[in-house]
């Protein structure tokens, strides 16, 4: 009897291991069949401090204890909290395959107090030390764990790079030396010169990115590093960097070294670059070169961790750039192409208006298809319906949420889901001013709210379909039928081909979908929205579902 019991246990263990192996093989095959394509990525953007609190011990650090204006202080979100949600599968369930976080580098220790009350650098854009992680967010070990957790789920990690400016000057944060920064004049934004050789706002020191003059390390950094016991190491690494590159020890090159360290140390996959148009375009070409070098070196050192053959990804924030402009950004007195030898994509400030004002899906989809496979062929734009610093989002009162999700996730280009779009997180907070309205802590209770379930499931279904099919974001668009509205997307890359058919605004009952020659008779297809499997007959399929959307994919 004992022997039989042991054999039974061994058999169950074998079956379990076999099942796990089969599941793992299935995952690998799925990833192999659906290659990751940056041009069609489904990217999730979050404020590191406002997403999830995974470690309450770092909620209050560096004596950041003053009462702040509404939504303008550190609120506990951290790297451990993000990692927790990665491991739980939150992003996987949403079909997210790239994750962008606001800067995680150490912020100014003090706060500003002008008009609206005290504001701390919770958002990450007020750098004090590019070489350190802000203790409110966590540690370098926390970042390492986050990247590894994301990669294990097939999710790329995009950090946020700031080269244009340091943090504001406070009682705790002295101004950097005049060789490093300018503190005036303030930008006027009426031409090229007074948009880049100036400070964005009052008390935000501007890095002299145009300078090739050699400068010494800021005394406050020297003092800080010595107190932390890492001065010699940091200096040795800088010496090696400048010896390898031959660059002068000018301000921008120090910062490029510090930022590319996050590539070689952690294996991040990309950078979203802040305030691009406020810095000379040549700076981004130099940054591109150093990012590519660092990514190549990381891949050589960690061949077992390389996800695929994609290059390092750079997407730029050229404020008010829109897809209509193609590769050009016009300052009035000068036109600049920021894609040239620099960015893979730019954030598209046009999308929210196009999504709101254009009357049909076809007008939106066909225009974006023409631009991305015409003027912008080989590059991309990042579309969004809400963001952290855009006070005029697509749907400020969250009244058109299903429509917004459909347009965002099915329009050609990269889709940027801002944290909470999927659950209609409020974009207005009583007592808040300016950008603070857009930065409410993630409302996790809403993910379990039955009234939000339809929206949440909508984002999940469309997001997963987009993730599984490069054709959705990166493929060619073609309308099949205007009424009912049915279209196809086709993506070809070497020996990989992906085709899908999508129907929108359909009847919420049995519906006939013409598939033409995309799926031949006898082909088994699945509607990923209703999870029905059917067979193509006489060039069409019949889907009987209570939804007005159909997402067809071949399952053969």
PDB file of C-alpha atoms in Angstrom, residues 79 86 362 372 391 480 516 542:
ATOM      1  CA  UNK A  79       9.330  50.532  -6.821  1.00  0.00           C
ATOM      2  CA  UNK A  86       3.887  43.154 -12.077  1.00  0.00           C
ATOM      3  CA  UNK A 362     -12.153  55.303 -40.278  1.00  0.00           C
ATOM      4  CA  UNK A 372       2.949  56.170 -40.164  1.00  0.00           C
ATOM      5  CA  UNK A 391      -4.774  69.705 -18.532  1.00  0.00           C
ATOM      6  CA  UNK A 480     -13.353  46.173 -45.623  1.00  0.00           C
ATOM      7  CA  UNK A 516     -12.690  38.184 -47.636  1.00  0.00           C
ATOM      8  CA  UNK A 542     -21.278  34.561 -37.754  1.00  0.00           C
TER       9      UNK A 542
END
